[in-house]
Amino acid sequence: MARIMIIDDSLVARMSLKACIPKDAGHELKEGNDGSVAIELYQSFKPDVTFMDLTMPGMDGIAALEAIRRLDPAARVIILTADIQRRTIERVTELGACAVVKKPPVKEAVIAELDKVLADGTKP
């Protein structure tokens, strides 16, 4: 069982991602709709893994990733985005993202990245 935080401004995207996460694993899920909510929720919920969208109104995912990594350099964040340009992937990797999953999420890709991050007891 893990605590998983989902941050995306789209309710449909959050629902789609939640549908990819195995329900029988007993994971605890919390969700938010922008980067500032992500930072607040990160501090109170202390997730094992965060799925973060990049493009959101208000504070975007890159700013939220930077802020969360300042709060917790060991934070495990998986970026979920339609922008899979090499430059974007390099940028979020430099900021400490564990992985990038292309939107719309495919269940197998989400489970593979989630399992990989949870199996690696060490945070980046």
Coordinates of N, CA and C in Angstrom, one line a residue:
M1 N 0.8 -1.2 0.0 CA 0.0 0.0 0.0 C 0.9 1.2 0.0
A2 N 0.5 2.2 -0.8 CA 1.2 3.4 -0.9 C 0.3 4.6 -0.9
R3 N 0.8 5.7 -0.5 CA 0.0 7.0 -0.6 C 0.4 7.6 -1.9
I4 N -0.6 7.9 -2.7 CA -0.4 8.4 -4.1 C -1.2 9.7 -4.2
M5 N -0.5 10.7 -4.7 CA -1.1 12.0 -5.0 C -1.2 12.2 -6.5
I6 N -2.3 12.7 -6.9 CA -2.6 13.0 -8.3 C -2.9 14.4 -8.5
I7 N -2.1 15.1 -9.3 CA -2.3 16.6 -9.5 C -2.5 16.8 -11.0
D8 N -3.7 17.3 -11.3 CA -4.0 17.6 -12.7 C -5.2 18.5 -12.7
D9 N -5.2 19.5 -13.5 CA -6.4 20.5 -13.5 C -7.6 19.8 -14.2
S10 N -7.4 18.8 -14.9 CA -8.6 18.1 -15.6 C -9.1 17.0 -14.7
L11 N -10.4 17.1 -14.3 CA -11.1 16.1 -13.6 C -11.1 14.8 -14.4
V12 N -11.3 14.9 -15.7 CA -11.3 13.7 -16.5 C -10.0 13.0 -16.5
A13 N -8.9 13.8 -16.6 CA -7.6 13.2 -16.6 C -7.3 12.5 -15.2
R14 N -7.7 13.2 -14.1 CA -7.5 12.5 -12.8 C -8.3 11.2 -12.7
M15 N -9.5 11.2 -13.2 CA -10.3 10.0 -13.2 C -9.7 8.9 -14.0
S16 N -9.2 9.3 -15.2 CA -8.5 8.4 -16.1 C -7.3 7.7 -15.4
L17 N -6.5 8.6 -14.8 CA -5.3 8.0 -14.1 C -5.7 7.1 -12.9
K18 N -6.7 7.6 -12.1 CA -7.2 6.7 -11.0 C -7.7 5.4 -11.5
A19 N -8.3 5.3 -12.7 CA -8.7 4.0 -13.2 C -7.6 3.1 -13.6
C20 N -6.4 3.7 -13.8 CA -5.2 2.9 -14.1 C -4.5 2.3 -12.9
I21 N -4.8 2.8 -11.7 CA -4.1 2.4 -10.5 C -4.9 1.2 -9.9
P22 N -4.2 0.1 -9.7 CA -4.9 -1.1 -9.2 C -5.6 -0.8 -7.9
K23 N -6.9 -1.1 -7.8 CA -7.7 -0.8 -6.7 C -7.5 -1.9 -5.6
D24 N -7.0 -3.1 -6.0 CA -6.8 -4.1 -5.0 C -5.5 -4.0 -4.2
A25 N -4.7 -3.0 -4.6 CA -3.4 -2.9 -3.9 C -3.6 -2.1 -2.6
G26 N -4.7 -1.5 -2.4 CA -5.0 -0.8 -1.1 C -4.3 0.6 -1.1
H27 N -4.0 1.2 -2.2 CA -3.3 2.5 -2.2 C -4.3 3.6 -1.7
E28 N -3.8 4.5 -1.0 CA -4.5 5.7 -0.6 C -4.3 6.8 -1.6
L29 N -5.4 7.4 -2.1 CA -5.2 8.4 -3.1 C -5.7 9.7 -2.6
K30 N -5.0 10.8 -3.0 CA -5.5 12.2 -2.8 C -5.2 12.9 -4.1
E31 N -6.1 13.9 -4.4 CA -5.9 14.6 -5.7 C -6.1 16.1 -5.5
G32 N -5.5 16.8 -6.4 CA -5.6 18.2 -6.5 C -5.6 18.7 -7.9
N33 N -5.9 20.0 -8.1 CA -6.1 20.5 -9.4 C -5.1 21.6 -9.9
D34 N -4.1 21.9 -9.1 CA -3.0 22.8 -9.6 C -1.8 22.7 -8.7
G35 N -0.7 23.4 -9.1 CA 0.6 23.2 -8.4 C 0.6 23.7 -7.0
S36 N -0.2 24.8 -6.7 CA -0.2 25.3 -5.3 C -0.9 24.3 -4.4
V37 N -1.9 23.7 -4.9 CA -2.6 22.6 -4.1 C -1.7 21.5 -3.9
A38 N -0.9 21.1 -4.9 CA 0.1 20.0 -4.8 C 1.1 20.3 -3.7
I39 N 1.5 21.5 -3.5 CA 2.5 21.8 -2.5 C 1.9 21.6 -1.1
E40 N 0.7 22.2 -0.9 CA 0.0 22.1 0.3 C -0.3 20.6 0.7
L41 N -0.8 19.9 -0.3 CA -1.2 18.5 -0.1 C 0.0 17.6 0.1
Y42 N 1.1 18.0 -0.5 CA 2.3 17.2 -0.3 C 2.8 17.3 1.1
Q43 N 2.7 18.4 1.7 CA 3.2 18.6 3.1 C 2.2 17.9 4.1
S44 N 0.9 17.9 3.8 CA 0.0 17.3 4.8 C -0.1 15.8 4.5
F45 N -0.2 15.3 3.3 CA -0.4 13.9 2.9 C 0.9 13.1 2.9
K46 N 2.0 13.7 2.6 CA 3.3 13.0 2.5 C 3.2 11.8 1.6
P47 N 2.9 12.0 0.3 CA 2.7 10.8 -0.5 C 4.0 10.1 -0.8
D48 N 3.9 8.8 -1.1 CA 5.0 8.0 -1.5 C 5.4 8.3 -3.0
V49 N 4.3 8.6 -3.7 CA 4.5 8.9 -5.2 C 3.5 10.0 -5.5
T50 N 3.9 10.9 -6.4 CA 3.1 11.9 -6.9 C 3.0 11.8 -8.4
F51 N 1.8 11.8 -9.0 CA 1.6 12.0 -10.5 C 1.3 13.4 -10.7
M52 N 2.1 14.1 -11.6 CA 1.9 15.5 -11.7 C 1.8 15.9 -13.2
D53 N 0.7 16.6 -13.5 CA 0.6 17.2 -14.9 C 1.5 18.4 -15.0
L54 N 1.9 18.8 -16.2 CA 2.8 19.9 -16.3 C 2.0 21.2 -16.6
T55 N 1.0 21.1 -17.5 CA 0.3 22.3 -17.9 C -1.0 22.5 -17.1
M56 N -1.0 23.4 -16.2 CA -2.1 23.7 -15.4 C -2.2 25.2 -15.2
P57 N -3.4 25.8 -15.0 CA -3.5 27.2 -14.7 C -3.0 27.5 -13.3
G58 N -2.6 28.7 -13.1 CA -2.0 29.0 -11.8 C -0.6 28.5 -11.8
M59 N -0.2 27.8 -10.7 CA 1.1 27.2 -10.7 C 1.2 25.9 -11.5
D60 N 2.1 25.9 -12.5 CA 2.2 24.7 -13.4 C 3.0 23.6 -12.7
G61 N 3.0 22.5 -13.4 CA 3.7 21.3 -12.8 C 5.2 21.4 -12.6
I62 N 5.8 22.2 -13.5 CA 7.3 22.4 -13.3 C 7.6 23.2 -12.1
A63 N 6.9 24.3 -11.9 CA 7.1 25.1 -10.6 C 6.7 24.3 -9.4
A64 N 5.7 23.5 -9.5 CA 5.3 22.6 -8.3 C 6.3 21.6 -8.1
L65 N 6.8 21.0 -9.1 CA 7.9 19.9 -9.0 C 9.1 20.6 -8.3
E66 N 9.5 21.7 -8.8 CA 10.7 22.4 -8.1 C 10.4 22.7 -6.7
A67 N 9.2 23.2 -6.3 CA 8.9 23.5 -4.9 C 8.9 22.3 -4.1
I68 N 8.3 21.2 -4.6 CA 8.2 20.0 -3.8 C 9.6 19.4 -3.6
R69 N 10.4 19.4 -4.6 CA 11.8 18.9 -4.4 C 12.6 19.8 -3.5
R70 N 12.3 21.0 -3.4 CA 13.0 21.9 -2.4 C 12.5 21.5 -1.0
L71 N 11.2 21.2 -0.8 CA 10.7 20.7 0.5 C 11.2 19.4 0.8
D72 N 11.3 18.5 -0.2 CA 11.7 17.1 0.1 C 12.6 16.6 -1.1
P73 N 13.9 16.7 -1.0 CA 14.7 16.3 -2.1 C 14.6 14.9 -2.5
A74 N 14.0 14.1 -1.7 CA 13.7 12.7 -2.0 C 12.3 12.4 -2.5
A75 N 11.6 13.4 -2.8 CA 10.2 13.3 -3.3 C 10.2 12.5 -4.6
R76 N 9.3 11.6 -4.8 CA 9.2 10.8 -6.0 C 8.0 11.3 -6.8
V77 N 8.3 11.9 -7.9 CA 7.3 12.5 -8.8 C 7.3 11.9 -10.2
I78 N 6.2 11.5 -10.6 CA 6.1 11.0 -12.0 C 5.3 12.0 -12.8
I79 N 5.9 12.5 -13.8 CA 5.2 13.5 -14.7 C 4.3 12.8 -15.6
L80 N 3.1 13.4 -15.7 CA 2.1 12.9 -16.7 C 1.7 14.0 -17.6
T81 N 2.1 13.9 -18.9 CA 2.0 15.0 -19.8 C 1.8 14.5 -21.2
A82 N 1.2 15.4 -22.0 CA 1.1 15.2 -23.5 C 2.3 15.7 -24.2
D83 N 3.1 16.6 -23.5 CA 4.3 17.2 -24.0 C 5.5 16.3 -23.8
I84 N 5.8 15.4 -24.7 CA 6.9 14.5 -24.5 C 8.1 14.9 -25.4
Q85 N 8.2 16.2 -25.6 CA 9.4 16.6 -26.3 C 10.6 16.4 -25.5
R86 N 11.7 16.0 -26.1 CA 13.0 15.7 -25.4 C 13.4 16.8 -24.5
R87 N 13.2 18.1 -24.9 CA 13.6 19.2 -24.0 C 12.8 19.2 -22.7
T88 N 11.5 18.9 -22.8 CA 10.6 18.9 -21.6 C 11.1 17.7 -20.7
I89 N 11.3 16.5 -21.3 CA 11.7 15.4 -20.5 C 13.0 15.6 -19.8
E90 N 14.0 16.3 -20.5 CA 15.3 16.6 -19.9 C 15.1 17.6 -18.8
R91 N 14.2 18.6 -19.0 CA 14.0 19.6 -17.9 C 13.4 19.0 -16.7
V92 N 12.4 18.1 -16.8 CA 11.8 17.6 -15.6 C 12.7 16.5 -15.0
T93 N 13.5 15.9 -15.8 CA 14.5 14.9 -15.2 C 15.5 15.6 -14.4
E94 N 16.0 16.8 -14.9 CA 17.0 17.6 -14.2 C 16.4 18.1 -12.9
L95 N 15.1 18.3 -12.9 CA 14.4 18.8 -11.6 C 14.1 17.6 -10.6
G96 N 14.4 16.4 -11.1 CA 14.2 15.3 -10.2 C 13.0 14.4 -10.4
A97 N 12.3 14.6 -11.5 CA 11.2 13.7 -11.8 C 11.7 12.2 -12.0
C98 N 11.0 11.3 -11.5 CA 11.4 9.9 -11.6 C 11.1 9.3 -13.0
A99 N 10.0 9.8 -13.6 CA 9.6 9.2 -14.9 C 8.7 10.2 -15.5
V100 N 8.5 10.0 -16.8 CA 7.5 10.7 -17.6 C 6.5 9.7 -18.3
V101 N 5.2 9.9 -18.0 CA 4.2 9.0 -18.7 C 3.4 9.9 -19.6
K102 N 3.3 9.4 -20.8 CA 2.5 10.2 -21.8 C 1.0 10.1 -21.5
K103 N 0.4 11.3 -21.8 CA -1.1 11.4 -21.7 C -1.7 11.0 -23.0
P104 N -2.8 10.5 -23.2 CA -3.6 9.9 -22.0 C -2.9 8.7 -21.5
P105 N -3.1 8.5 -20.2 CA -2.4 7.4 -19.6 C -2.9 6.0 -20.0
V106 N -1.9 5.1 -20.2 CA -2.2 3.7 -20.5 C -2.0 2.9 -19.2
K107 N -2.9 2.1 -18.9 CA -2.8 1.4 -17.6 C -1.5 0.7 -17.4
E108 N -1.0 0.0 -18.5 CA 0.2 -0.8 -18.3 C 1.4 0.1 -18.0
A109 N 1.4 1.3 -18.7 CA 2.5 2.2 -18.5 C 2.5 2.8 -17.1
V110 N 1.3 3.1 -16.6 CA 1.1 3.7 -15.3 C 1.6 2.7 -14.2
I111 N 1.1 1.4 -14.4 CA 1.4 0.4 -13.4 C 2.9 0.1 -13.4
A112 N 3.5 0.1 -14.6 CA 5.0 -0.2 -14.7 C 5.8 0.9 -14.0
E113 N 5.5 2.1 -14.2 CA 6.2 3.2 -13.6 C 5.9 3.2 -12.1
L114 N 4.7 3.0 -11.7 CA 4.4 3.0 -10.3 C 5.1 1.9 -9.6
D115 N 5.1 0.7 -10.1 CA 5.7 -0.4 -9.5 C 7.2 -0.2 -9.4
K116 N 7.8 0.4 -10.5 CA 9.3 0.7 -10.5 C 9.6 1.7 -9.4
V117 N 8.9 2.7 -9.3 CA 9.2 3.7 -8.3 C 9.0 3.2 -6.9
L118 N 7.9 2.4 -6.7 CA 7.6 1.9 -5.3 C 8.6 0.8 -5.0
A119 N 9.1 0.0 -6.0 CA 10.1 -1.0 -5.7 C 11.4 -0.5 -5.3
D120 N 11.7 0.7 -5.9 CA 13.0 1.4 -5.6 C 12.8 2.1 -4.2
G121 N 13.2 1.5 -3.2 CA 13.1 2.1 -1.9 C 13.7 3.4 -1.7
T122 N 14.8 3.6 -2.5 CA 15.5 4.9 -2.4 C 14.8 5.9 -3.3
K123 N 14.7 7.1 -2.8 CA 14.1 8.2 -3.6 C 15.3 8.8 -4.4
P124 N 14.9 9.4 -5.6 CA 16.0 10.0 -6.4 C 16.8 11.1 -5.6

